Amino acid sequence: MSGCKTCDQPLNPQNKSGYCKRHISAALAQDPAWREKQRNAARMSLRSNPERLDRMRALAVEMGKLPQAVEARRKHCIERELWKVGNASQPKGSAPRIRGGRRQSATKNAWCPPHLLDDYKALTRTGYRAAEARAIIEDQHTVEMARFRRAIGAPEEVSDVAILAAFTEGCDKAMEVVRRAVAVAAPREPFGRALAAAGSIFQLQEDEVLSPSSASHLMPARFAIALALKRGGMSLPVIARSLNRTDHTTAMYWVKRAMERESVDPEFACAVGVIASAWASRGEQRLEAA
């Protein structure tokens, strides 16, 4: 009785391969014809089962996203210097490099109005830093938009910067700025005006104030709005819905915290007064018009 050619394990007399069951696959894999036959069989199996092919493709994509696979590809590229192949196939002036440069430029300069892009490039080429050139272009765009709004007769709103600057000068000054803003701004519901005033004072975006986030820097603005609206006669459930909350107990808690903070923080008390002034100004304007 002969043994396996790899491990000397005794074989059945009828075994003609010369390998045991454990080593027969490795031995057959050395034959190119056998490997090609296996590949063809696998291809035929996948072609007859598209769902399995889709699953395998999706699995390959997911496995390629694993951190280990990404790191292995990165090391392989560095060790074999494959990046040189790409650079050599795309010299300066080639179409792929031109397209890539245009895409990169469009991404970096997406903030710039198209009609001012040439002016921005001219500034950067004449010695201005990118940040300085951007500030100049943004100021120019602001002036042009203000001129355009005046040309079409659109009302102008007082900027958040003006409201914040007035707030730092004193509560009365801030209230006066808010009243002027309400008088000249486009019509807006009272809550929107109060929300805009709170965003200006606390330097937040309106969507941040209304977001579901519980970040600590968002709470003072919510406290102030809730207290101002409560004193304006709005019920707690309506306050909660206005601030994208489902439970009136949240508004009740905010009002309580606002009253506690108002008693010890004069600046917060002033902020509540400014927001309340913005809330009430629309009503005052309607009364004066009547």
PDB file of C-alpha atoms in Angstrom:
ATOM      1  CA  MET A   1       0.000   0.000   0.000  1.00  0.00           C
ATOM      2  CA  SER A   2       1.482   3.296  -1.088  1.00  0.00           C
ATOM      3  CA  GLY A   3       1.321   6.527   0.875  1.00  0.00           C
ATOM      4  CA  CYS A   4       0.497  10.154   0.101  1.00  0.00           C
ATOM      5  CA  LYS A   5       3.236  12.007  -1.771  1.00  0.00           C
ATOM      6  CA  THR A   6       2.976  14.881   0.704  1.00  0.00           C
ATOM      7  CA  CYS A   7       2.379  13.382   4.144  1.00  0.00           C
ATOM      8  CA  ASP A   8       2.991   9.617   3.677  1.00  0.00           C
ATOM      9  CA  GLN A   9      -0.514   8.805   4.855  1.00  0.00           C
ATOM     10  CA  PRO A  10      -1.560   5.316   3.671  1.00  0.00           C
ATOM     11  CA  LEU A  11      -3.820   5.399   0.639  1.00  0.00           C
ATOM     12  CA  ASN A  12      -6.497   3.092  -0.653  1.00  0.00           C
ATOM     13  CA  PRO A  13      -5.238   0.799  -3.408  1.00  0.00           C
ATOM     14  CA  GLN A  14      -7.838   2.299  -5.729  1.00  0.00           C
ATOM     15  CA  ASN A  15      -6.394   5.824  -5.247  1.00  0.00           C
ATOM     16  CA  LYS A  16      -4.746   6.824  -8.525  1.00  0.00           C
ATOM     17  CA  SER A  17      -3.829  10.435  -7.717  1.00  0.00           C
ATOM     18  CA  GLY A  18      -1.126   9.646  -5.201  1.00  0.00           C
ATOM     19  CA  TYR A  19      -2.442  12.233  -2.714  1.00  0.00           C
ATOM     20  CA  CYS A  20      -4.658  12.004   0.315  1.00  0.00           C
ATOM     21  CA  LYS A  21      -7.944  13.906   0.633  1.00  0.00           C
ATOM     22  CA  ARG A  22      -6.224  16.633   2.604  1.00  0.00           C
ATOM     23  CA  HIS A  23      -3.600  17.426  -0.042  1.00  0.00           C
ATOM     24  CA  ILE A  24      -5.303  16.568  -3.321  1.00  0.00           C
ATOM     25  CA  SER A  25      -6.673  20.101  -3.843  1.00  0.00           C
ATOM     26  CA  ALA A  26      -3.268  21.716  -3.374  1.00  0.00           C
ATOM     27  CA  ALA A  27      -1.744  19.255  -5.800  1.00  0.00           C
ATOM     28  CA  LEU A  28      -4.394  19.827  -8.446  1.00  0.00           C
ATOM     29  CA  ALA A  29      -4.068  23.598  -8.054  1.00  0.00           C
ATOM     30  CA  GLN A  30      -0.536  23.338  -9.439  1.00  0.00           C
ATOM     31  CA  ASP A  31      -1.970  22.334 -12.812  1.00  0.00           C
ATOM     32  CA  PRO A  32      -2.824  25.434 -14.967  1.00  0.00           C
ATOM     33  CA  ALA A  33      -5.403  23.476 -16.934  1.00  0.00           C
ATOM     34  CA  TRP A  34      -7.209  22.454 -13.742  1.00  0.00           C
ATOM     35  CA  ARG A  35      -7.183  26.055 -12.447  1.00  0.00           C
ATOM     36  CA  GLU A  36      -8.635  27.341 -15.712  1.00  0.00           C
ATOM     37  CA  LYS A  37     -11.322  24.681 -15.584  1.00  0.00           C
ATOM     38  CA  GLN A  38     -12.276  25.771 -12.059  1.00  0.00           C
ATOM     39  CA  ARG A  39     -12.403  29.431 -13.109  1.00  0.00           C
ATOM     40  CA  ASN A  40     -14.697  28.630 -16.020  1.00  0.00           C
ATOM     41  CA  ALA A  41     -16.976  26.643 -13.749  1.00  0.00           C
ATOM     42  CA  ALA A  42     -17.149  29.533 -11.274  1.00  0.00           C
ATOM     43  CA  ARG A  43     -17.920  32.010 -14.063  1.00  0.00           C
ATOM     44  CA  MET A  44     -20.700  29.812 -15.403  1.00  0.00           C
ATOM     45  CA  SER A  45     -22.143  29.460 -11.911  1.00  0.00           C
ATOM     46  CA  LEU A  46     -22.185  33.226 -11.388  1.00  0.00           C
ATOM     47  CA  ARG A  47     -23.703  33.900 -14.804  1.00  0.00           C
ATOM     48  CA  SER A  48     -26.529  31.508 -14.054  1.00  0.00           C
ATOM     49  CA  ASN A  49     -27.188  33.182 -10.667  1.00  0.00           C
ATOM     50  CA  PRO A  50     -27.168  37.009 -11.005  1.00  0.00           C
ATOM     51  CA  GLU A  51     -28.352  37.502  -7.423  1.00  0.00           C
ATOM     52  CA  ARG A  52     -25.322  35.700  -6.067  1.00  0.00           C
ATOM     53  CA  LEU A  53     -23.064  37.766  -8.331  1.00  0.00           C
ATOM     54  CA  ASP A  54     -24.609  40.984  -6.998  1.00  0.00           C
ATOM     55  CA  ARG A  55     -24.132  39.786  -3.408  1.00  0.00           C
ATOM     56  CA  MET A  56     -20.487  38.967  -4.050  1.00  0.00           C
ATOM     57  CA  ARG A  57     -19.877  42.348  -5.663  1.00  0.00           C
ATOM     58  CA  ALA A  58     -21.521  44.162  -2.757  1.00  0.00           C
ATOM     59  CA  LEU A  59     -19.476  42.093  -0.298  1.00  0.00           C
ATOM     60  CA  ALA A  60     -16.272  42.931  -2.163  1.00  0.00           C
ATOM     61  CA  VAL A  61     -17.110  46.639  -2.029  1.00  0.00           C
ATOM     62  CA  GLU A  62     -17.814  46.501   1.719  1.00  0.00           C
ATOM     63  CA  MET A  63     -14.626  44.544   2.407  1.00  0.00           C
ATOM     64  CA  GLY A  64     -12.672  47.099   0.387  1.00  0.00           C
ATOM     65  CA  LYS A  65     -13.917  49.835   2.732  1.00  0.00           C
ATOM     66  CA  LEU A  66     -12.491  48.167   5.837  1.00  0.00           C
ATOM     67  CA  PRO A  67      -9.658  50.160   7.464  1.00  0.00           C
ATOM     68  CA  GLN A  68      -7.340  47.165   7.167  1.00  0.00           C
ATOM     69  CA  ALA A  69      -7.984  46.901   3.424  1.00  0.00           C
ATOM     70  CA  VAL A  70      -7.533  50.633   2.877  1.00  0.00           C
ATOM     71  CA  GLU A  71      -4.247  50.617   4.794  1.00  0.00           C
ATOM     72  CA  ALA A  72      -3.035  47.560   2.891  1.00  0.00           C
ATOM     73  CA  ARG A  73      -3.754  49.257  -0.447  1.00  0.00           C
ATOM     74  CA  ARG A  74      -2.011  52.419   0.704  1.00  0.00           C
ATOM     75  CA  LYS A  75       1.130  50.522   1.759  1.00  0.00           C
ATOM     76  CA  HIS A  76       1.091  48.513  -1.458  1.00  0.00           C
ATOM     77  CA  CYS A  77       0.902  51.702  -3.515  1.00  0.00           C
ATOM     78  CA  ILE A  78       3.747  53.324  -1.558  1.00  0.00           C
ATOM     79  CA  GLU A  79       6.020  50.276  -1.624  1.00  0.00           C
ATOM     80  CA  ARG A  80       5.639  49.769  -5.372  1.00  0.00           C
ATOM     81  CA  GLU A  81       5.559  53.533  -6.080  1.00  0.00           C
ATOM     82  CA  LEU A  82       2.427  53.138  -8.140  1.00  0.00           C
ATOM     83  CA  TRP A  83       1.739  56.875  -7.874  1.00  0.00           C
ATOM     84  CA  LYS A  84       4.616  57.420 -10.306  1.00  0.00           C
ATOM     85  CA  VAL A  85       2.737  55.450 -12.939  1.00  0.00           C
ATOM     86  CA  GLY A  86      -0.196  57.842 -12.724  1.00  0.00           C
ATOM     87  CA  ASN A  87       2.020  60.906 -12.870  1.00  0.00           C
ATOM     88  CA  ALA A  88       3.936  59.555 -15.845  1.00  0.00           C
ATOM     89  CA  SER A  89       0.733  58.839 -17.762  1.00  0.00           C
ATOM     90  CA  GLN A  90      -0.620  62.350 -17.079  1.00  0.00           C
ATOM     91  CA  PRO A  91       2.066  64.956 -17.861  1.00  0.00           C
ATOM     92  CA  LYS A  92       1.491  68.674 -17.497  1.00  0.00           C
ATOM     93  CA  GLY A  93      -0.938  69.947 -20.089  1.00  0.00           C
ATOM     94  CA  SER A  94      -2.684  66.598 -20.494  1.00  0.00           C
ATOM     95  CA  ALA A  95      -6.477  66.483 -20.546  1.00  0.00           C
ATOM     96  CA  PRO A  96      -6.821  64.572 -17.231  1.00  0.00           C
ATOM     97  CA  ARG A  97      -4.646  67.108 -15.402  1.00  0.00           C
ATOM     98  CA  ILE A  98      -6.567  70.008 -16.900  1.00  0.00           C
ATOM     99  CA  ARG A  99      -9.881  68.473 -15.831  1.00  0.00           C
ATOM    100  CA  GLY A 100      -8.528  67.736 -12.364  1.00  0.00           C
ATOM    101  CA  GLY A 101      -7.255  71.280 -11.970  1.00  0.00           C
ATOM    102  CA  ARG A 102     -10.602  72.703 -13.005  1.00  0.00           C
ATOM    103  CA  ARG A 103     -12.456  70.464 -10.557  1.00  0.00           C
ATOM    104  CA  GLN A 104     -10.114  71.420  -7.731  1.00  0.00           C
ATOM    105  CA  SER A 105     -10.423  75.106  -8.558  1.00  0.00           C
ATOM    106  CA  ALA A 106     -14.222  74.881  -8.706  1.00  0.00           C
ATOM    107  CA  THR A 107     -14.310  73.179  -5.307  1.00  0.00           C
ATOM    108  CA  LYS A 108     -11.992  75.664  -3.609  1.00  0.00           C
ATOM    109  CA  ASN A 109     -13.683  78.697  -5.162  1.00  0.00           C
ATOM    110  CA  ALA A 110     -17.290  77.541  -4.768  1.00  0.00           C
ATOM    111  CA  TRP A 111     -17.898  80.425  -2.325  1.00  0.00           C
ATOM    112  CA  CYS A 112     -16.998  83.061  -4.949  1.00  0.00           C
ATOM    113  CA  PRO A 113     -19.746  84.518  -7.194  1.00  0.00           C
ATOM    114  CA  PRO A 114     -18.978  83.490 -10.796  1.00  0.00           C
ATOM    115  CA  HIS A 115     -18.818  87.056 -12.105  1.00  0.00           C
ATOM    116  CA  LEU A 116     -16.206  87.970  -9.467  1.00  0.00           C
ATOM    117  CA  LEU A 117     -13.991  84.906  -9.897  1.00  0.00           C
ATOM    118  CA  ASP A 118     -11.625  86.658 -12.314  1.00  0.00           C
ATOM    119  CA  ASP A 119     -11.245  89.548  -9.851  1.00  0.00           C
ATOM    120  CA  TYR A 120     -10.408  87.096  -7.053  1.00  0.00           C
ATOM    121  CA  LYS A 121      -7.755  85.367  -9.183  1.00  0.00           C
ATOM    122  CA  ALA A 122      -6.277  88.740 -10.144  1.00  0.00           C
ATOM    123  CA  LEU A 123      -5.987  89.719  -6.469  1.00  0.00           C
ATOM    124  CA  THR A 124      -4.243  86.473  -5.520  1.00  0.00           C
ATOM    125  CA  ARG A 125      -1.786  86.888  -8.395  1.00  0.00           C
ATOM    126  CA  THR A 126      -0.864  90.432  -7.358  1.00  0.00           C
ATOM    127  CA  GLY A 127       0.354  89.532  -3.872  1.00  0.00           C
ATOM    128  CA  TYR A 128      -2.819  89.330  -1.759  1.00  0.00           C
ATOM    129  CA  ARG A 129      -3.241  86.357   0.529  1.00  0.00           C
ATOM    130  CA  ALA A 130      -6.201  84.114  -0.196  1.00  0.00           C
ATOM    131  CA  ALA A 131      -8.038  85.167   2.981  1.00  0.00           C
ATOM    132  CA  GLU A 132      -7.500  88.868   2.250  1.00  0.00           C
ATOM    133  CA  ALA A 133      -8.643  88.494  -1.357  1.00  0.00           C
ATOM    134  CA  ARG A 134     -11.714  86.577  -0.240  1.00  0.00           C
ATOM    135  CA  ALA A 135     -12.636  89.292   2.262  1.00  0.00           C
ATOM    136  CA  ILE A 136     -12.341  91.947  -0.471  1.00  0.00           C
ATOM    137  CA  ILE A 137     -14.516  89.958  -2.884  1.00  0.00           C
ATOM    138  CA  GLU A 138     -17.138  89.222  -0.225  1.00  0.00           C
ATOM    139  CA  ASP A 139     -17.325  92.909   0.700  1.00  0.00           C
ATOM    140  CA  GLN A 140     -17.688  93.809  -2.969  1.00  0.00           C
ATOM    141  CA  HIS A 141     -20.452  91.234  -3.400  1.00  0.00           C
ATOM    142  CA  THR A 142     -22.269  92.582  -0.325  1.00  0.00           C
ATOM    143  CA  VAL A 143     -22.168  96.114  -1.745  1.00  0.00           C
ATOM    144  CA  GLU A 144     -23.417  94.925  -5.128  1.00  0.00           C
ATOM    145  CA  MET A 145     -26.290  92.962  -3.586  1.00  0.00           C
ATOM    146  CA  ALA A 146     -27.293  95.938  -1.428  1.00  0.00           C
ATOM    147  CA  ARG A 147     -27.286  98.145  -4.531  1.00  0.00           C
ATOM    148  CA  PHE A 148     -29.392  95.569  -6.375  1.00  0.00           C
ATOM    149  CA  ARG A 149     -31.926  95.328  -3.524  1.00  0.00           C
ATOM    150  CA  ARG A 150     -32.264  99.095  -3.451  1.00  0.00           C
ATOM    151  CA  ALA A 151     -32.717  99.149  -7.230  1.00  0.00           C
ATOM    152  CA  ILE A 152     -35.651  96.733  -7.115  1.00  0.00           C
ATOM    153  CA  GLY A 153     -37.155  98.414  -4.059  1.00  0.00           C
ATOM    154  CA  ALA A 154     -36.614  95.531  -1.638  1.00  0.00           C
ATOM    155  CA  PRO A 155     -36.523  96.549   2.053  1.00  0.00           C
ATOM    156  CA  GLU A 156     -33.181  96.231   3.818  1.00  0.00           C
ATOM    157  CA  GLU A 157     -32.742  94.448   7.114  1.00  0.00           C
ATOM    158  CA  VAL A 158     -30.362  95.546   9.818  1.00  0.00           C
ATOM    159  CA  SER A 159     -27.495  93.051   9.923  1.00  0.00           C
ATOM    160  CA  ASP A 160     -26.822  90.677  12.797  1.00  0.00           C
ATOM    161  CA  VAL A 161     -23.517  92.459  13.358  1.00  0.00           C
ATOM    162  CA  ALA A 162     -25.332  95.755  13.934  1.00  0.00           C
ATOM    163  CA  ILE A 163     -27.722  94.169  16.433  1.00  0.00           C
ATOM    164  CA  LEU A 164     -24.859  92.471  18.283  1.00  0.00           C
ATOM    165  CA  ALA A 165     -22.819  95.692  18.362  1.00  0.00           C
ATOM    166  CA  ALA A 166     -25.801  97.621  19.713  1.00  0.00           C
ATOM    167  CA  PHE A 167     -26.391  94.928  22.333  1.00  0.00           C
ATOM    168  CA  THR A 168     -22.859  95.403  23.649  1.00  0.00           C
ATOM    169  CA  GLU A 169     -23.496  99.154  24.003  1.00  0.00           C
ATOM    170  CA  GLY A 170     -26.533  98.712  26.196  1.00  0.00           C
ATOM    171  CA  CYS A 171     -29.998  97.253  26.422  1.00  0.00           C
ATOM    172  CA  ASP A 172     -31.817 100.424  25.309  1.00  0.00           C
ATOM    173  CA  LYS A 173     -29.561 100.772  22.283  1.00  0.00           C
ATOM    174  CA  ALA A 174     -30.152  97.159  21.257  1.00  0.00           C
ATOM    175  CA  MET A 175     -33.924  97.516  21.589  1.00  0.00           C
ATOM    176  CA  GLU A 176     -33.846 100.612  19.387  1.00  0.00           C
ATOM    177  CA  VAL A 177     -31.885  98.759  16.706  1.00  0.00           C
ATOM    178  CA  VAL A 178     -34.376  95.884  16.795  1.00  0.00           C
ATOM    179  CA  ARG A 179     -37.311  98.285  16.450  1.00  0.00           C
ATOM    180  CA  ARG A 180     -35.681  99.905  13.417  1.00  0.00           C
ATOM    181  CA  ALA A 181     -35.023  96.497  11.911  1.00  0.00           C
ATOM    182  CA  VAL A 182     -38.669  95.538  12.341  1.00  0.00           C
ATOM    183  CA  ALA A 183     -39.833  98.814  10.830  1.00  0.00           C
ATOM    184  CA  VAL A 184     -37.847  98.462   7.588  1.00  0.00           C
ATOM    185  CA  ALA A 185     -37.613  94.695   7.160  1.00  0.00           C
ATOM    186  CA  ALA A 186     -39.813  92.556   4.990  1.00  0.00           C
ATOM    187  CA  PRO A 187     -42.955  91.264   6.739  1.00  0.00           C
ATOM    188  CA  ARG A 188     -42.229  88.327   8.998  1.00  0.00           C
ATOM    189  CA  GLU A 189     -44.140  86.577  11.738  1.00  0.00           C
ATOM    190  CA  PRO A 190     -43.392  87.721  15.315  1.00  0.00           C
ATOM    191  CA  PHE A 191     -41.738  84.426  16.254  1.00  0.00           C
ATOM    192  CA  GLY A 192     -39.404  84.671  13.277  1.00  0.00           C
ATOM    193  CA  ARG A 193     -38.384  88.165  14.338  1.00  0.00           C
ATOM    194  CA  ALA A 194     -37.757  87.012  17.928  1.00  0.00           C
ATOM    195  CA  LEU A 195     -35.765  84.037  16.644  1.00  0.00           C
ATOM    196  CA  ALA A 196     -33.654  86.305  14.437  1.00  0.00           C
ATOM    197  CA  ALA A 197     -32.954  88.653  17.355  1.00  0.00           C
ATOM    198  CA  ALA A 198     -31.910  85.732  19.576  1.00  0.00           C
ATOM    199  CA  GLY A 199     -29.634  84.387  16.869  1.00  0.00           C
ATOM    200  CA  SER A 200     -28.013  87.793  16.487  1.00  0.00           C
ATOM    201  CA  ILE A 201     -27.429  88.282  20.210  1.00  0.00           C
ATOM    202  CA  PHE A 202     -26.124  84.783  20.938  1.00  0.00           C
ATOM    203  CA  GLN A 203     -24.325  84.510  17.557  1.00  0.00           C
ATOM    204  CA  LEU A 204     -26.206  81.411  16.408  1.00  0.00           C
ATOM    205  CA  GLN A 205     -27.926  80.356  13.223  1.00  0.00           C
ATOM    206  CA  GLU A 206     -31.698  80.059  13.420  1.00  0.00           C
ATOM    207  CA  ASP A 207     -31.605  76.379  12.466  1.00  0.00           C
ATOM    208  CA  GLU A 208     -29.151  75.773  15.322  1.00  0.00           C
ATOM    209  CA  VAL A 209     -31.609  77.211  17.842  1.00  0.00           C
ATOM    210  CA  LEU A 210     -34.397  74.997  16.460  1.00  0.00           C
ATOM    211  CA  SER A 211     -32.232  71.885  16.090  1.00  0.00           C
ATOM    212  CA  PRO A 212     -32.765  68.797  18.299  1.00  0.00           C
ATOM    213  CA  SER A 213     -29.232  69.156  19.664  1.00  0.00           C
ATOM    214  CA  SER A 214     -28.840  69.626  23.431  1.00  0.00           C
ATOM    215  CA  ALA A 215     -25.457  71.349  23.211  1.00  0.00           C
ATOM    216  CA  SER A 216     -24.829  73.690  26.132  1.00  0.00           C
ATOM    217  CA  HIS A 217     -24.035  76.710  23.944  1.00  0.00           C
ATOM    218  CA  LEU A 218     -27.538  76.552  22.419  1.00  0.00           C
ATOM    219  CA  MET A 219     -29.484  76.565  25.675  1.00  0.00           C
ATOM    220  CA  PRO A 220     -29.181  80.279  26.685  1.00  0.00           C
ATOM    221  CA  ALA A 221     -30.825  81.368  23.427  1.00  0.00           C
ATOM    222  CA  ARG A 222     -33.662  78.878  23.936  1.00  0.00           C
ATOM    223  CA  PHE A 223     -34.109  79.963  27.551  1.00  0.00           C
ATOM    224  CA  ALA A 224     -34.334  83.615  26.520  1.00  0.00           C
ATOM    225  CA  ILE A 225     -36.806  82.945  23.692  1.00  0.00           C
ATOM    226  CA  ALA A 226     -39.045  80.804  25.894  1.00  0.00           C
ATOM    227  CA  LEU A 227     -39.192  83.447  28.636  1.00  0.00           C
ATOM    228  CA  ALA A 228     -39.791  86.301  26.180  1.00  0.00           C
ATOM    229  CA  LEU A 229     -42.622  84.428  24.455  1.00  0.00           C
ATOM    230  CA  LYS A 230     -44.163  83.397  27.773  1.00  0.00           C
ATOM    231  CA  ARG A 231     -44.248  87.008  28.908  1.00  0.00           C
ATOM    232  CA  GLY A 232     -45.732  87.913  25.538  1.00  0.00           C
ATOM    233  CA  GLY A 233     -48.758  85.765  26.312  1.00  0.00           C
ATOM    234  CA  MET A 234     -47.874  82.575  24.433  1.00  0.00           C
ATOM    235  CA  SER A 235     -48.848  79.305  26.082  1.00  0.00           C
ATOM    236  CA  LEU A 236     -46.278  76.676  26.981  1.00  0.00           C
ATOM    237  CA  PRO A 237     -47.499  74.087  24.419  1.00  0.00           C
ATOM    238  CA  VAL A 238     -47.298  76.687  21.644  1.00  0.00           C
ATOM    239  CA  ILE A 239     -43.811  77.720  22.788  1.00  0.00           C
ATOM    240  CA  ALA A 240     -42.714  74.080  22.717  1.00  0.00           C
ATOM    241  CA  ARG A 241     -44.090  73.555  19.196  1.00  0.00           C
ATOM    242  CA  SER A 242     -42.515  76.789  17.967  1.00  0.00           C
ATOM    243  CA  LEU A 243     -39.111  75.587  19.186  1.00  0.00           C
ATOM    244  CA  ASN A 244     -39.576  72.114  17.641  1.00  0.00           C
ATOM    245  CA  ARG A 245     -40.352  70.344  20.888  1.00  0.00           C
ATOM    246  CA  THR A 246     -43.252  67.969  21.512  1.00  0.00           C
ATOM    247  CA  ASP A 247     -43.655  68.270  25.291  1.00  0.00           C
ATOM    248  CA  HIS A 248     -44.725  71.478  27.023  1.00  0.00           C
ATOM    249  CA  THR A 249     -42.725  70.468  30.096  1.00  0.00           C
ATOM    250  CA  THR A 250     -39.576  71.266  28.127  1.00  0.00           C
ATOM    251  CA  ALA A 251     -40.787  74.830  27.598  1.00  0.00           C
ATOM    252  CA  MET A 252     -41.756  75.020  31.275  1.00  0.00           C
ATOM    253  CA  TYR A 253     -38.235  73.979  32.286  1.00  0.00           C
ATOM    254  CA  TRP A 254     -36.668  76.509  29.913  1.00  0.00           C
ATOM    255  CA  VAL A 255     -38.812  79.323  31.307  1.00  0.00           C
ATOM    256  CA  LYS A 256     -37.846  78.350  34.848  1.00  0.00           C
ATOM    257  CA  ARG A 257     -34.146  78.265  34.017  1.00  0.00           C
ATOM    258  CA  ALA A 258     -34.434  81.595  32.189  1.00  0.00           C
ATOM    259  CA  MET A 259     -36.034  83.278  35.206  1.00  0.00           C
ATOM    260  CA  GLU A 260     -33.291  81.929  37.464  1.00  0.00           C
ATOM    261  CA  ARG A 261     -30.576  83.189  35.143  1.00  0.00           C
ATOM    262  CA  GLU A 262     -32.288  86.522  34.571  1.00  0.00           C
ATOM    263  CA  SER A 263     -32.174  87.292  38.283  1.00  0.00           C
ATOM    264  CA  VAL A 264     -28.371  86.974  38.443  1.00  0.00           C
ATOM    265  CA  ASP A 265     -27.217  87.894  34.921  1.00  0.00           C
ATOM    266  CA  PRO A 266     -27.979  91.471  33.744  1.00  0.00           C
ATOM    267  CA  GLU A 267     -26.792  90.755  30.193  1.00  0.00           C
ATOM    268  CA  PHE A 268     -29.132  87.787  29.912  1.00  0.00           C
ATOM    269  CA  ALA A 269     -31.980  89.934  31.248  1.00  0.00           C
ATOM    270  CA  CYS A 270     -31.191  92.508  28.571  1.00  0.00           C
ATOM    271  CA  ALA A 271     -31.224  89.772  25.911  1.00  0.00           C
ATOM    272  CA  VAL A 272     -34.685  88.668  27.061  1.00  0.00           C
ATOM    273  CA  GLY A 273     -35.868  92.267  26.792  1.00  0.00           C
ATOM    274  CA  VAL A 274     -34.468  92.647  23.275  1.00  0.00           C
ATOM    275  CA  ILE A 275     -36.132  89.411  22.121  1.00  0.00           C
ATOM    276  CA  ALA A 276     -39.417  90.464  23.718  1.00  0.00           C
ATOM    277  CA  SER A 277     -39.121  93.823  21.938  1.00  0.00           C
ATOM    278  CA  ALA A 278     -38.624  92.048  18.608  1.00  0.00           C
ATOM    279  CA  TRP A 279     -41.622  89.826  19.364  1.00  0.00           C
ATOM    280  CA  ALA A 280     -43.896  92.753  20.258  1.00  0.00           C
ATOM    281  CA  SER A 281     -42.780  95.134  17.516  1.00  0.00           C
ATOM    282  CA  ARG A 282     -44.947  93.554  14.828  1.00  0.00           C
ATOM    283  CA  GLY A 283     -47.995  93.981  16.995  1.00  0.00           C
ATOM    284  CA  GLU A 284     -47.069  97.602  17.761  1.00  0.00           C
ATOM    285  CA  GLN A 285     -46.604  98.253  14.053  1.00  0.00           C
ATOM    286  CA  ARG A 286     -50.060  96.844  13.285  1.00  0.00           C
ATOM    287  CA  LEU A 287     -51.637  98.949  16.021  1.00  0.00           C
ATOM    288  CA  GLU A 288     -49.969 102.094  14.673  1.00  0.00           C
ATOM    289  CA  ALA A 289     -51.140 101.262  11.154  1.00  0.00           C
ATOM    290  CA  ALA A 290     -54.689 100.747  12.415  1.00  0.00           C
TER     291      ALA A 290
END
